Amino acid sequence: MRFCTLLSCGFVTGCQSIRRIGVRSLADPLPINTPDEGMGRIAFLLLALFAEMERTFTAERAAHARIVAEAAARQIGRPIAHPEDKIEYARLLKAQGDSLGA
């Protein structure tokens, strides 16, 4: 028996109905390993729906946080490792054949 991963609700439903692919929940004891299990299939589809909703809400929250940070002129993402003047100084030393550690 082949198993689908949960990518989206529509993909998994299509896998189950068209190709007769079974899905097994490792975390929950849901009887969804056969396409004839009606209640297990409904429970599985609800779990898939909630997972997709949570993924959407997480992306929306992250986008909102980025907009708020940009409006407050805060840096977004990874902090800068070295200031720009130190990078320019290192480039100047490299062009002269020296190194920063020497």
C-alpha positions as a Python dict, from the first residue, in 0.01 Angstrom:
ca = {
    (1, 'M'): (0, 0, 0),
    (2, 'R'): (135, 347, -90),
    (3, 'F'): (103, 647, 139),
    (4, 'C'): (54, 1016, 59),
    (5, 'T'): (204, 1298, 259),
    (6, 'L'): (-25, 1578, 370),
    (7, 'L'): (54, 1859, 127),
    (8, 'S'): (-293, 2000, 97),
    (9, 'C'): (-646, 1887, 153),
    (10, 'G'): (-729, 1863, -218),
    (11, 'F'): (-414, 1673, -308),
    (12, 'V'): (-467, 1405, -44),
    (13, 'T'): (-835, 1370, -126),
    (14, 'G'): (-744, 1330, -492),
    (15, 'C'): (-483, 1067, -408),
    (16, 'Q'): (-729, 868, -201),
    (17, 'S'): (-1018, 871, -446),
    (18, 'I'): (-838, 843, -782),
    (19, 'R'): (-542, 618, -709),
    (20, 'R'): (-686, 436, -407),
    (21, 'I'): (-384, 540, -198),
    (22, 'G'): (-414, 484, 176),
    (23, 'V'): (-313, 735, 442),
    (24, 'R'): (-203, 635, 790),
    (25, 'S'): (-194, 876, 1086),
    (26, 'L'): (109, 801, 1301),
    (27, 'A'): (9, 1045, 1574),
    (28, 'D'): (-363, 966, 1608),
    (29, 'P'): (-536, 629, 1607),
    (30, 'L'): (-777, 730, 1331),
    (31, 'P'): (-908, 448, 1110),
    (32, 'I'): (-834, 625, 781),
    (33, 'N'): (-624, 360, 612),
    (34, 'T'): (-904, 256, 376),
    (35, 'P'): (-1113, 482, 152),
    (36, 'D'): (-1434, 318, 280),
    (37, 'E'): (-1396, 450, 637),
    (38, 'G'): (-1639, 744, 632),
    (39, 'M'): (-1589, 887, 982),
    (40, 'G'): (-1214, 846, 971),
    (41, 'R'): (-1201, 1016, 635),
    (42, 'I'): (-1408, 1309, 764),
    (43, 'A'): (-1181, 1339, 1068),
    (44, 'F'): (-876, 1330, 841),
    (45, 'L'): (-1014, 1598, 613),
    (46, 'L'): (-1091, 1819, 913),
    (47, 'L'): (-735, 1777, 1040),
    (48, 'A'): (-605, 1865, 694),
    (49, 'L'): (-830, 2170, 682),
    (50, 'F'): (-710, 2292, 1023),
    (51, 'A'): (-347, 2238, 924),
    (52, 'E'): (-394, 2440, 606),
    (53, 'M'): (-572, 2717, 799),
    (54, 'E'): (-289, 2732, 1054),
    (55, 'R'): (-32, 2753, 775),
    (56, 'T'): (-224, 3040, 617),
    (57, 'F'): (-264, 3224, 949),
    (58, 'T'): (107, 3183, 1026),
    (59, 'A'): (202, 3332, 688),
    (60, 'E'): (-40, 3622, 742),
    (61, 'R'): (100, 3692, 1091),
    (62, 'A'): (457, 3687, 959),
    (63, 'A'): (368, 3925, 675),
    (64, 'H'): (197, 4161, 918),
    (65, 'A'): (498, 4152, 1153),
    (66, 'R'): (728, 4241, 861),
    (67, 'I'): (507, 4537, 765),
    (68, 'V'): (497, 4664, 1124),
    (69, 'A'): (876, 4628, 1159),
    (70, 'E'): (937, 4814, 832),
    (71, 'A'): (703, 5093, 941),
    (72, 'A'): (896, 5129, 1266),
    (73, 'A'): (1227, 5137, 1072),
    (74, 'R'): (1351, 4818, 1238),
    (75, 'Q'): (1578, 4577, 1058),
    (76, 'I'): (1402, 4268, 927),
    (77, 'G'): (1575, 3933, 918),
    (78, 'R'): (1922, 3836, 1022),
    (79, 'P'): (2130, 4101, 1198),
    (80, 'I'): (2421, 4256, 1011),
    (81, 'A'): (2745, 4074, 1100),
    (82, 'H'): (2981, 4365, 1027),
    (83, 'P'): (2923, 4738, 982),
    (84, 'E'): (2966, 4881, 633),
    (85, 'D'): (3282, 5076, 721),
    (86, 'K'): (3458, 4760, 842),
    (87, 'I'): (3365, 4580, 519),
    (88, 'E'): (3502, 4868, 311),
    (89, 'Y'): (3824, 4864, 516),
    (90, 'A'): (3860, 4487, 457),
    (91, 'R'): (3812, 4540, 82),
    (92, 'L'): (4077, 4811, 85),
    (93, 'L'): (4321, 4582, 266),
    (94, 'K'): (4247, 4299, 25),
    (95, 'A'): (4311, 4526, -273),
    (96, 'Q'): (4649, 4620, -120),
    (97, 'G'): (4735, 4254, -60),
    (98, 'D'): (4711, 4278, 319),
    (99, 'S'): (4469, 4108, 556),
    (100, 'L'): (4262, 4230, 847),
    (101, 'G'): (4431, 3995, 1092),
    (102, 'A'): (4792, 4088, 1006),
}
